[in-house]
CSV table of N, CA and C in Angstrom, one decimal:
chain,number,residue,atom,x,y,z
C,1,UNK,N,22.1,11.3,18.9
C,1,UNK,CA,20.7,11.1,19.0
C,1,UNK,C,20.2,10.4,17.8
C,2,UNK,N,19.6,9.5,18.1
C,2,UNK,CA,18.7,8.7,16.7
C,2,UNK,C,17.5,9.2,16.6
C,3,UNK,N,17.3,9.3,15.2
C,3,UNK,CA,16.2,9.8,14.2
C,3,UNK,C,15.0,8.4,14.8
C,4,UNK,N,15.3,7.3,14.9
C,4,UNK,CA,14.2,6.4,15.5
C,4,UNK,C,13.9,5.5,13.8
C,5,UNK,N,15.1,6.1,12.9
C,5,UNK,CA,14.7,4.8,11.7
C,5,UNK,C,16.3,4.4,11.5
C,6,UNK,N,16.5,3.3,12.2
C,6,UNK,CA,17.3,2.1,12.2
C,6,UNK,C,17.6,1.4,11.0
C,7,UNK,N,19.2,1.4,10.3
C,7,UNK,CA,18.8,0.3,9.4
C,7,UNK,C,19.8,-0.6,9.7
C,8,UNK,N,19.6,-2.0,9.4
C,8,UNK,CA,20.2,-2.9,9.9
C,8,UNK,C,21.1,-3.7,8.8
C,9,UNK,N,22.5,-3.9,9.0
C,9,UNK,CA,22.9,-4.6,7.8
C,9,UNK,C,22.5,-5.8,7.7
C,10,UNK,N,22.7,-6.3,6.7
C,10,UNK,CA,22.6,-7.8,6.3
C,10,UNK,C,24.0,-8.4,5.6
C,11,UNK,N,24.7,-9.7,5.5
C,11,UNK,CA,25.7,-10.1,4.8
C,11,UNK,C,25.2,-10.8,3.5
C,12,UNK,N,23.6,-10.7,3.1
C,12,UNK,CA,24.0,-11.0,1.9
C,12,UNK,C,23.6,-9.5,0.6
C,13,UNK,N,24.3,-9.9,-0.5
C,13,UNK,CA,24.5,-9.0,-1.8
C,13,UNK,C,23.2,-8.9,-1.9
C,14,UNK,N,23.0,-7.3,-2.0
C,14,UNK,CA,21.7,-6.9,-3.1
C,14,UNK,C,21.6,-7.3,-4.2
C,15,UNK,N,22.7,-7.9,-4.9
C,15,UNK,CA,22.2,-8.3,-5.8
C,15,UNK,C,21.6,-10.1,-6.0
C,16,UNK,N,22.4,-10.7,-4.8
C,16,UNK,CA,21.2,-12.2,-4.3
C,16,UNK,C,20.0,-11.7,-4.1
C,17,UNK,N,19.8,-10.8,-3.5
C,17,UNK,CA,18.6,-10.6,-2.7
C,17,UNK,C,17.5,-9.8,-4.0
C,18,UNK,N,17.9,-9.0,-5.0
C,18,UNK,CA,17.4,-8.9,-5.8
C,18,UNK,C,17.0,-9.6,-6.8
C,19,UNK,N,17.7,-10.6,-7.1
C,19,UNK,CA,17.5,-11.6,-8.0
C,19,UNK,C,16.1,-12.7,-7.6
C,20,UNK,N,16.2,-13.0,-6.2
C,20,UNK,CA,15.2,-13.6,-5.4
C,20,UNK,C,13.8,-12.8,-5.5
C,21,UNK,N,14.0,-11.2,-5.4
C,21,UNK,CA,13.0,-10.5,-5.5
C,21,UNK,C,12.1,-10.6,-6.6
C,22,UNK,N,13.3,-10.3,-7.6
C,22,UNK,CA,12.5,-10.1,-9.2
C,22,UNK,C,12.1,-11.6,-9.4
C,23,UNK,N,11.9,-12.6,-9.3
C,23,UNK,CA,11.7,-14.4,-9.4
C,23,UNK,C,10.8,-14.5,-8.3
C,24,UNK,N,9.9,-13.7,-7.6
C,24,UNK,CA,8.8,-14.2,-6.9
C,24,UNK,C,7.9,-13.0,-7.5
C,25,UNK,N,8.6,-11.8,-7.7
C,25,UNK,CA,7.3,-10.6,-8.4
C,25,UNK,C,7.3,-11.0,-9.7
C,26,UNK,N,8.0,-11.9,-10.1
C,26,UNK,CA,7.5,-12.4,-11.4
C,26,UNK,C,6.3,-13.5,-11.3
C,27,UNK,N,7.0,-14.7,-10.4
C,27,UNK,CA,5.8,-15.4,-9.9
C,27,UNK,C,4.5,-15.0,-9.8
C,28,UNK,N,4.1,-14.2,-9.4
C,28,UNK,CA,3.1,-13.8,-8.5
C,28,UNK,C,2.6,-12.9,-9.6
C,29,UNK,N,3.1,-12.5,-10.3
C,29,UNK,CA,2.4,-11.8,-12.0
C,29,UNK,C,1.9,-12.6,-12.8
C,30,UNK,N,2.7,-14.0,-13.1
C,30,UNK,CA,2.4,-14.9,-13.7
C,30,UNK,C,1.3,-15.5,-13.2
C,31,UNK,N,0.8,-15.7,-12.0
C,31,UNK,CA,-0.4,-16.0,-11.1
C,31,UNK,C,-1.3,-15.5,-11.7
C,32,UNK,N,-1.5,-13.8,-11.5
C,32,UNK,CA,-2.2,-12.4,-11.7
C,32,UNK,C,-2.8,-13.2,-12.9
C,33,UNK,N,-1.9,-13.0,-14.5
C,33,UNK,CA,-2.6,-13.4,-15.3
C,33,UNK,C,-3.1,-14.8,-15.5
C,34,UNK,N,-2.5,-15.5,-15.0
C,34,UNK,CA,-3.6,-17.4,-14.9
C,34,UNK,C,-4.5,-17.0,-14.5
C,35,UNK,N,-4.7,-16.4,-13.6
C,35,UNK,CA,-6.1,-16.0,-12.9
C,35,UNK,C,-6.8,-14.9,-14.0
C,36,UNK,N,-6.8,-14.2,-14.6
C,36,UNK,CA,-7.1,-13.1,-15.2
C,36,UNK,C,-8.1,-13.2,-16.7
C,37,UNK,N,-7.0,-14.7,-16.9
C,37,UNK,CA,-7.4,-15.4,-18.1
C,37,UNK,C,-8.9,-16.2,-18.0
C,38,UNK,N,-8.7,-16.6,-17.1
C,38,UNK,CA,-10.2,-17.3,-16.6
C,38,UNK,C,-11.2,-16.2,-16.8
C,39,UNK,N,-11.4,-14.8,-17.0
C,39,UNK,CA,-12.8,-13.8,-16.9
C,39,UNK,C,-11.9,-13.3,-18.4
C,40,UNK,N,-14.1,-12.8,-19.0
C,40,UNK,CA,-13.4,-12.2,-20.0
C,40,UNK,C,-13.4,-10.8,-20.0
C,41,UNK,N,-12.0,-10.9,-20.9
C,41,UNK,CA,-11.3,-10.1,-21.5
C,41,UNK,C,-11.8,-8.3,-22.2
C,42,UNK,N,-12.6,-9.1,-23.1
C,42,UNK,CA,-13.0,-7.7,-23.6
C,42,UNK,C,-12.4,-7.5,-24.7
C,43,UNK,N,-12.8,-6.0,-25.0
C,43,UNK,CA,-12.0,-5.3,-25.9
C,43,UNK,C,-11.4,-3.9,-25.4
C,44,UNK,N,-10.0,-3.1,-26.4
C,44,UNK,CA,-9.5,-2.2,-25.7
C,44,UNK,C,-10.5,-0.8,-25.5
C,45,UNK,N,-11.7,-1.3,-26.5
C,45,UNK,CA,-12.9,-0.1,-26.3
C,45,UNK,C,-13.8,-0.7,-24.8
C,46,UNK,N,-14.3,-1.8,-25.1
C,46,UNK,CA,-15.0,-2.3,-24.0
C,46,UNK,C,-14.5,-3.5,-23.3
C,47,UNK,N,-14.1,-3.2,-22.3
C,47,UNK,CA,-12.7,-3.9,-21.5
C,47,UNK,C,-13.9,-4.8,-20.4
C,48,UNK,N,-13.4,-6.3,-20.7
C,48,UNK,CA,-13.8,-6.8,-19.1
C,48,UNK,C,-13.8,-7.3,-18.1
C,49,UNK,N,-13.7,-7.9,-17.5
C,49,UNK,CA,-13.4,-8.3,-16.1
C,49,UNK,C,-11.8,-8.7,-15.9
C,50,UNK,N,-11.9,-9.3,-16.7
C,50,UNK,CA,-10.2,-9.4,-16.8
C,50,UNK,C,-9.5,-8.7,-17.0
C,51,UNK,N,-9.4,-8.0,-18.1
C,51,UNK,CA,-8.4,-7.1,-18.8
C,51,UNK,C,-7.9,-6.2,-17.7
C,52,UNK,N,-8.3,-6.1,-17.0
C,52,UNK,CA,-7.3,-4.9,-16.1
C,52,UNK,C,-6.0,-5.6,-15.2
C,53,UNK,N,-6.9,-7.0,-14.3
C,53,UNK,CA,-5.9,-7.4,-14.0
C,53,UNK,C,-5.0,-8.6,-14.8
C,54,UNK,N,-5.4,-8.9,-16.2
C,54,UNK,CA,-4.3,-9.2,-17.2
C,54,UNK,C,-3.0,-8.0,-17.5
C,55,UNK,N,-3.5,-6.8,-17.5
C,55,UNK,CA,-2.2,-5.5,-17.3
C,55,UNK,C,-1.7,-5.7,-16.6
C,56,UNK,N,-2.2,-5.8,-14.9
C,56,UNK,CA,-1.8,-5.9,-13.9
C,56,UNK,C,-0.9,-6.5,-13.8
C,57,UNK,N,-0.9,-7.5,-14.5
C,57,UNK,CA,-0.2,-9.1,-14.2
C,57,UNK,C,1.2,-8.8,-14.8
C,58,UNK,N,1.0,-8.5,-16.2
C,58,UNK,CA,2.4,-8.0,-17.2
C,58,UNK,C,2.9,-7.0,-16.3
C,59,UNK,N,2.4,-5.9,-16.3
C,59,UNK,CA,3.3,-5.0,-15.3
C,59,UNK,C,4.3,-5.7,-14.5
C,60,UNK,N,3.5,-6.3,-13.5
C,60,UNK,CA,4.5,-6.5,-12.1
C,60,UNK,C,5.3,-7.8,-12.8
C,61,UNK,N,5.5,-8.3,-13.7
C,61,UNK,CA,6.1,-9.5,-14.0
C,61,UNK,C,7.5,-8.6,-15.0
C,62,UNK,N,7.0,-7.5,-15.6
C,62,UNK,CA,8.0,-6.2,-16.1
C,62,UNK,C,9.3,-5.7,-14.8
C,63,UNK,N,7.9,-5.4,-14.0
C,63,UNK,CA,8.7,-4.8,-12.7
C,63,UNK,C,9.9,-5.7,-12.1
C,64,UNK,N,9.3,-7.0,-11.8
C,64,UNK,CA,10.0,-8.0,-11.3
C,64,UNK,C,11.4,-8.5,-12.5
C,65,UNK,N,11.4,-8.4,-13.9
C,65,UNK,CA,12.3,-8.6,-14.5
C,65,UNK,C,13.3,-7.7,-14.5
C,66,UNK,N,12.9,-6.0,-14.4
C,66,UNK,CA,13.8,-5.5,-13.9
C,66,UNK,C,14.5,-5.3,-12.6
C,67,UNK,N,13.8,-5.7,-11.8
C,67,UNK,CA,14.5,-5.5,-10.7
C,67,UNK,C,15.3,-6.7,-10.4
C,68,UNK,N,15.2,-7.6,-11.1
C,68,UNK,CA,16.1,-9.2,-11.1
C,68,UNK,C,17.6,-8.6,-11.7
C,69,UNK,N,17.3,-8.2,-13.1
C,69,UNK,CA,18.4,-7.7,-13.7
C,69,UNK,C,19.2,-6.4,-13.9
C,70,UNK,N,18.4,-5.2,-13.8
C,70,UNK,CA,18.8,-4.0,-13.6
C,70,UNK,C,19.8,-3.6,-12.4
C,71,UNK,N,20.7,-3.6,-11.8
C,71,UNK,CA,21.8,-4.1,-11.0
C,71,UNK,C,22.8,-3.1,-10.8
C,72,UNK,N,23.5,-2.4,-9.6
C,72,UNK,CA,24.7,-1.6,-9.8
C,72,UNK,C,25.5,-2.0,-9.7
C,73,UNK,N,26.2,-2.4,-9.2
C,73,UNK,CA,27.5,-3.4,-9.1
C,73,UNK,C,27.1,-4.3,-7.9
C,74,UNK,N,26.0,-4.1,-7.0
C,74,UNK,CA,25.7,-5.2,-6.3
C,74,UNK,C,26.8,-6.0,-5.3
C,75,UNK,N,27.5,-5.3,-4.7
C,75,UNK,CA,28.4,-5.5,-3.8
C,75,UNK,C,28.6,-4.9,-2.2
C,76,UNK,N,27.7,-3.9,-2.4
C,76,UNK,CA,26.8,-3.3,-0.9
C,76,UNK,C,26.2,-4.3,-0.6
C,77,UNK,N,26.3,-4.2,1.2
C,77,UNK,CA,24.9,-5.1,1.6
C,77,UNK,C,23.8,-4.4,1.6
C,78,UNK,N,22.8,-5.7,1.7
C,78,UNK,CA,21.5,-5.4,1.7
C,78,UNK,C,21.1,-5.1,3.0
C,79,UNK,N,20.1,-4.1,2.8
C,79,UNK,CA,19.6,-3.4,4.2
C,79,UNK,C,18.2,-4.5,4.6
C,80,UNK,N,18.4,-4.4,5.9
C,80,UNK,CA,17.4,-5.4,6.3
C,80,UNK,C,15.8,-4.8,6.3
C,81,UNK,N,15.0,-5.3,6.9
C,81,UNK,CA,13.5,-5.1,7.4
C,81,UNK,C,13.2,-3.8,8.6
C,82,UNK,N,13.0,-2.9,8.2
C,82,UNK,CA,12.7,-2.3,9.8
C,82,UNK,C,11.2,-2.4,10.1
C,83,UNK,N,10.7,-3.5,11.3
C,83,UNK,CA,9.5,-4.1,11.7
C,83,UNK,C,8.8,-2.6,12.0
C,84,UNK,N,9.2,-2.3,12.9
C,84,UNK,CA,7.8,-1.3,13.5
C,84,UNK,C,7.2,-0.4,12.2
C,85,UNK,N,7.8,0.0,11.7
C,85,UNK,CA,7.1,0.9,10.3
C,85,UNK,C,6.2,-0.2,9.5
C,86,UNK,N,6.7,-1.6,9.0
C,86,UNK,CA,5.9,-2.2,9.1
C,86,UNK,C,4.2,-2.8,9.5
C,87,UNK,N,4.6,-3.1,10.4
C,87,UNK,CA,3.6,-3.5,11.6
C,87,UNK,C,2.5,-2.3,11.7
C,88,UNK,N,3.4,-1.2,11.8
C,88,UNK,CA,2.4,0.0,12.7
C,88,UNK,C,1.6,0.1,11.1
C,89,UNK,N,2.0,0.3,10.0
C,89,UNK,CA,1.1,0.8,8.8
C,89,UNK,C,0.4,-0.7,8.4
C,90,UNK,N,0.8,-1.9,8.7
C,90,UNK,CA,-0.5,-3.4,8.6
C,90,UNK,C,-1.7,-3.2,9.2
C,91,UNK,N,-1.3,-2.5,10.6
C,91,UNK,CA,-2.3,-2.7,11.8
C,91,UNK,C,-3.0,-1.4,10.9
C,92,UNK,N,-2.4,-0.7,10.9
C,92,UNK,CA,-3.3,1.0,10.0
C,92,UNK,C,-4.5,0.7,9.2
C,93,UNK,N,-4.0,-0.2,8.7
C,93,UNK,CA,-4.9,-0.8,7.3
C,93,UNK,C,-5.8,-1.7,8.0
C,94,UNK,N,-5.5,-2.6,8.6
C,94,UNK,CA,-6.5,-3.8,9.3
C,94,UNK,C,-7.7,-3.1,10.1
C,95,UNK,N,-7.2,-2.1,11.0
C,95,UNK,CA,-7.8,-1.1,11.9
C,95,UNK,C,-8.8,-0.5,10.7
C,96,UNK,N,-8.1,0.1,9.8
C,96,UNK,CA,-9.2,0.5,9.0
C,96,UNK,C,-10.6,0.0,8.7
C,97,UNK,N,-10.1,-1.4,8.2
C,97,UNK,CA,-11.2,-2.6,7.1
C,97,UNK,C,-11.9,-2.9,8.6
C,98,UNK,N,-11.4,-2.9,9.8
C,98,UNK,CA,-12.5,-3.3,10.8
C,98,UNK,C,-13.4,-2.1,11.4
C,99,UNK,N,-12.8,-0.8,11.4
C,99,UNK,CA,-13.9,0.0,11.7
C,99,UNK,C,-14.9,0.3,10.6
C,100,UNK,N,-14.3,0.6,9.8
C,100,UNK,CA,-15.1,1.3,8.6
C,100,UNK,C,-17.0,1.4,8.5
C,101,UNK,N,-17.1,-0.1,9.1
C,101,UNK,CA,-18.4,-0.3,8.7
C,101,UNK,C,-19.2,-0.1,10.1
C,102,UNK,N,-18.8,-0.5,11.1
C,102,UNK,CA,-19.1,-0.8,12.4
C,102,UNK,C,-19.4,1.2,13.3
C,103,UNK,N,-17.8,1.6,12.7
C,103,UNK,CA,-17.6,3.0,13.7
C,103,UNK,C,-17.7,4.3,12.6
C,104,UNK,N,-18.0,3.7,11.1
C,104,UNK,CA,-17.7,5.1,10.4
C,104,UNK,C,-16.5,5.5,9.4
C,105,UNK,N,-16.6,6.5,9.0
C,105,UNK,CA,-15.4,6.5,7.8
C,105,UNK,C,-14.4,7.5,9.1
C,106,UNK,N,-15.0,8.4,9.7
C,106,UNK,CA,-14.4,9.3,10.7
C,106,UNK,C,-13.6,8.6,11.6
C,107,UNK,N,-14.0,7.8,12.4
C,107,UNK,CA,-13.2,6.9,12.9
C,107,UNK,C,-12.0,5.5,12.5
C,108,UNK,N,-12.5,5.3,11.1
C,108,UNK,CA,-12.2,4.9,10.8
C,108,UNK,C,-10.2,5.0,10.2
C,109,UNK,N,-11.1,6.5,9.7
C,109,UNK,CA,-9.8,7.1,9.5
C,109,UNK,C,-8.7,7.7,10.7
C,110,UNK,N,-9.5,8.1,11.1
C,110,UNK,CA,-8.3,8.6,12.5
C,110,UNK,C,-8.1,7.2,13.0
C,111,UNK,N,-8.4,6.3,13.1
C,111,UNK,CA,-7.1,5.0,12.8
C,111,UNK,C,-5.9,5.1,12.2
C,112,UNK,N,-6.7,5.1,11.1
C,112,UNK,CA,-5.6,4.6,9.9
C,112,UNK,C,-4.3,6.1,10.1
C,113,UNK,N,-4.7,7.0,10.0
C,113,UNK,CA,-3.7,8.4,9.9
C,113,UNK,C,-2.9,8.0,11.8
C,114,UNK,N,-3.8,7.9,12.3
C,114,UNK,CA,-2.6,8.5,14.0
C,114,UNK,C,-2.0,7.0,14.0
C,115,UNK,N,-2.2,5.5,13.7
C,115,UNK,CA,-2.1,4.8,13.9
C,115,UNK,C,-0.3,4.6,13.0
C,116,UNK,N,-0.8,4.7,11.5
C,116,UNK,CA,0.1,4.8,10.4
C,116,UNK,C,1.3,6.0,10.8
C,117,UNK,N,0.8,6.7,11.2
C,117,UNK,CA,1.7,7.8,11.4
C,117,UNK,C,3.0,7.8,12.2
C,118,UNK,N,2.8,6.9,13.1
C,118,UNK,CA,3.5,6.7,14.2
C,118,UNK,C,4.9,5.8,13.4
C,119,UNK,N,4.3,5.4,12.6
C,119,UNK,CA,5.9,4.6,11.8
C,119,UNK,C,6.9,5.6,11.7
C,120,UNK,N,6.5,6.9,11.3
C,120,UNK,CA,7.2,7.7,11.2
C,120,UNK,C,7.7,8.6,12.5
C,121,UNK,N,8.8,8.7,13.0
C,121,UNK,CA,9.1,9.6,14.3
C,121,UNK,C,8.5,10.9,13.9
C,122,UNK,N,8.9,11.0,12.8
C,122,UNK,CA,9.0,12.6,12.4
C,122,UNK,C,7.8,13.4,12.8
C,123,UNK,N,6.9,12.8,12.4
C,123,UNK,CA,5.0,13.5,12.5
C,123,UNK,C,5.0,13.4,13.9
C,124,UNK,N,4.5,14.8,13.7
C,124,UNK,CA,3.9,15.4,15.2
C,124,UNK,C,2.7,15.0,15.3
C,125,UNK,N,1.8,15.2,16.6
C,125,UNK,CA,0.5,14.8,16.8
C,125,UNK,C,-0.2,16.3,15.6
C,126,UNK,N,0.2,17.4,15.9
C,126,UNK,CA,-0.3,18.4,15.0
C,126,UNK,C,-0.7,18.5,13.4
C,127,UNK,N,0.9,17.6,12.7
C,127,UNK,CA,0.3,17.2,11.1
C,127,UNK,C,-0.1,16.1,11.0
C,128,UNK,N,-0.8,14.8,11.9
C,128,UNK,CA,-1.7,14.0,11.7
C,128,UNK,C,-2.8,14.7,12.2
C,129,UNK,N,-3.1,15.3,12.4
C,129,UNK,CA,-4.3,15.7,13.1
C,129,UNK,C,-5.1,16.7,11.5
C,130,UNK,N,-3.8,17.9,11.4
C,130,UNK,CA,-3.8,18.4,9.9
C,130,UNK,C,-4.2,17.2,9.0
C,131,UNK,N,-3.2,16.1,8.7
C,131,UNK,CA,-3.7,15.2,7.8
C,131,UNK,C,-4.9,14.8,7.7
C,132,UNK,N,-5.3,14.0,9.1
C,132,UNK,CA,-6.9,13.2,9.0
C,132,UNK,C,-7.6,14.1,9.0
C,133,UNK,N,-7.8,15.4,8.8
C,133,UNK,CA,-9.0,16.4,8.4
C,133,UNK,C,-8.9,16.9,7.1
C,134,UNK,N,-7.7,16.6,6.2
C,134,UNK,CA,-7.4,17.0,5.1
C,134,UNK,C,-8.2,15.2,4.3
C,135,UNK,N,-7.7,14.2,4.6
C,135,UNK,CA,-8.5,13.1,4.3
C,135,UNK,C,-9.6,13.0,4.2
C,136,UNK,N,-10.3,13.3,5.7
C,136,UNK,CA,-11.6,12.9,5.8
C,136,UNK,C,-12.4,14.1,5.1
C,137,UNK,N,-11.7,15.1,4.9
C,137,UNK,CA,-12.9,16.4,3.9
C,137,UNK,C,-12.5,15.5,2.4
C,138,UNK,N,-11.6,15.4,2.2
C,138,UNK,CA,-11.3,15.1,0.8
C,138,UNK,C,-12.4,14.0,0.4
C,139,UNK,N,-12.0,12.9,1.0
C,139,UNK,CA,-13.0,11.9,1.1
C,139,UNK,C,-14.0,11.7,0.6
C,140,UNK,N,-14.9,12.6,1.6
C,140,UNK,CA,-16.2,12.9,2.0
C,140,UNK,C,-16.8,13.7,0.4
C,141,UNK,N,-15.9,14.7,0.2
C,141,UNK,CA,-16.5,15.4,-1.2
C,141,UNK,C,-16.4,14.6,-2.1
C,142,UNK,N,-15.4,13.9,-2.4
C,142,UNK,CA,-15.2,13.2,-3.5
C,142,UNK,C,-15.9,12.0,-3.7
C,143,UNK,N,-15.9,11.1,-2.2
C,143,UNK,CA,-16.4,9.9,-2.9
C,143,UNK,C,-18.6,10.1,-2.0
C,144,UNK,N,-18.5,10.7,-0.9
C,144,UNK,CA,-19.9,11.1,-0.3
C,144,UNK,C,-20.7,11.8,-1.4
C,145,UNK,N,-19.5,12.8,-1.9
C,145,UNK,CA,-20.7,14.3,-2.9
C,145,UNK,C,-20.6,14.3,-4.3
C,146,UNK,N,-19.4,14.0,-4.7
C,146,UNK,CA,-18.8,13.6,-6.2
C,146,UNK,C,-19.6,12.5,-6.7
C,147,UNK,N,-19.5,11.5,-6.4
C,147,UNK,CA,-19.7,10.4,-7.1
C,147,UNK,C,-20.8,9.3,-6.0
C,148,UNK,N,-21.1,10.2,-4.9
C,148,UNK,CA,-22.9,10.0,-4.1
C,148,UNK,C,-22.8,8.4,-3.8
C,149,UNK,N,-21.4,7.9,-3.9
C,149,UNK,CA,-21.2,6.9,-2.4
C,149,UNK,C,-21.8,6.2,-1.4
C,150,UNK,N,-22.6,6.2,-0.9
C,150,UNK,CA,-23.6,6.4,0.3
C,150,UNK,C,-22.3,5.2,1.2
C,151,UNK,N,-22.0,6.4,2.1
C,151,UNK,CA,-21.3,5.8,3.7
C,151,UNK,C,-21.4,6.9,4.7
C,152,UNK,N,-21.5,6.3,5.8
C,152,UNK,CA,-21.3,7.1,7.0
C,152,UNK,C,-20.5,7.7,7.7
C,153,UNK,N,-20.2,8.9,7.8
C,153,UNK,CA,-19.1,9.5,8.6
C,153,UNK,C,-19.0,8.9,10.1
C,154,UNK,N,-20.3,9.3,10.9
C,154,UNK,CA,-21.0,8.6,12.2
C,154,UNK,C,-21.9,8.1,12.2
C,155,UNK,N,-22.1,6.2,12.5
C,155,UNK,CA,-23.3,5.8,12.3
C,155,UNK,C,-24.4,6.4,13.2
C,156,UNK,N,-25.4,6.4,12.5
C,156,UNK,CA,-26.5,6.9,13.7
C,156,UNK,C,-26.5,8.5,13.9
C,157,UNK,N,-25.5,9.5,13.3
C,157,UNK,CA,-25.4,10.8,13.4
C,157,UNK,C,-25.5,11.6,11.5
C,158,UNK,N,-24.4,11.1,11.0
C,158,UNK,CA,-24.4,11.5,9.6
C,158,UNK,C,-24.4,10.5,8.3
């Protein structure tokens, strides 16, 4: 019986395929900060517009150096893409940014949890159901009552 998470081989070396990795998360760090450098900076007391994603930038260009070079022997294949786990947690997120405003943070979320969830075989309808009530209270206190947010659970109701 399959678990429903598939992995697929590939013929080329993790360690080609990491080296490619770490050389585009470096790219794309080096971006981060060109871009970062343009707003200012700040100081480490009063930090501004930039300064966070100038960290940002170094980090992932850190990240991406080690993962170019930090290596085990690199002679396993590389494990492929498994799409639906993908896909289903994109759509989760997209689903989200399109209800949000239209249907509510409530709906919104029970998107994103039943929709995301499904990548996974394992979750029953029972602990997404537990989850998106454990979210949407979380949520709600923290960013509705905590820090007085103003969003709608249901438009036109709360």
């Amino acid at each position: 019986m399959s678990s429903g998470l598939e992995i697929k081989e590939n013929t080329k070396s993790l360690r080609s395929r990491n080296r490619v990795t770490g050389l585009v998360m470096s790219a794309i760090g080096a971006f981060v900060i060109y871009e970062a450098l343009s707003y200012n900076l700040g100081t480490a007391a009063r930090m501004g517009p930039g300064f966070l994603p100038l960290g940002l930038g170094i980090l992932i260009i850190v990240f991406g150096v080690l993962v170019a070079v930090v290596n085990d022997d690199g002679d396993e294949a590389a494990v492929g893409i498994v799409w639906r786990p993908v896909v289903l947690v994109l759509s989760a997120l997209l689903a989200f940014a399109l209800l949000i405003e239209p249907a509510g943070l409530m709906a919104a979320t029970a998107a994103l949890v039943f929709i995301s969830g499904h990548a996974d075989p394992s979750h029953t309808w029972r602990s997404l159901t537990g989850l998106f009530l454990f979210l949407l209270i979380s949520v709600y206190l923290v960013f509705g009552i905590a820090l007085s947010i103003p969003f709608k659970l249901v438009p036109g109701v709360i």
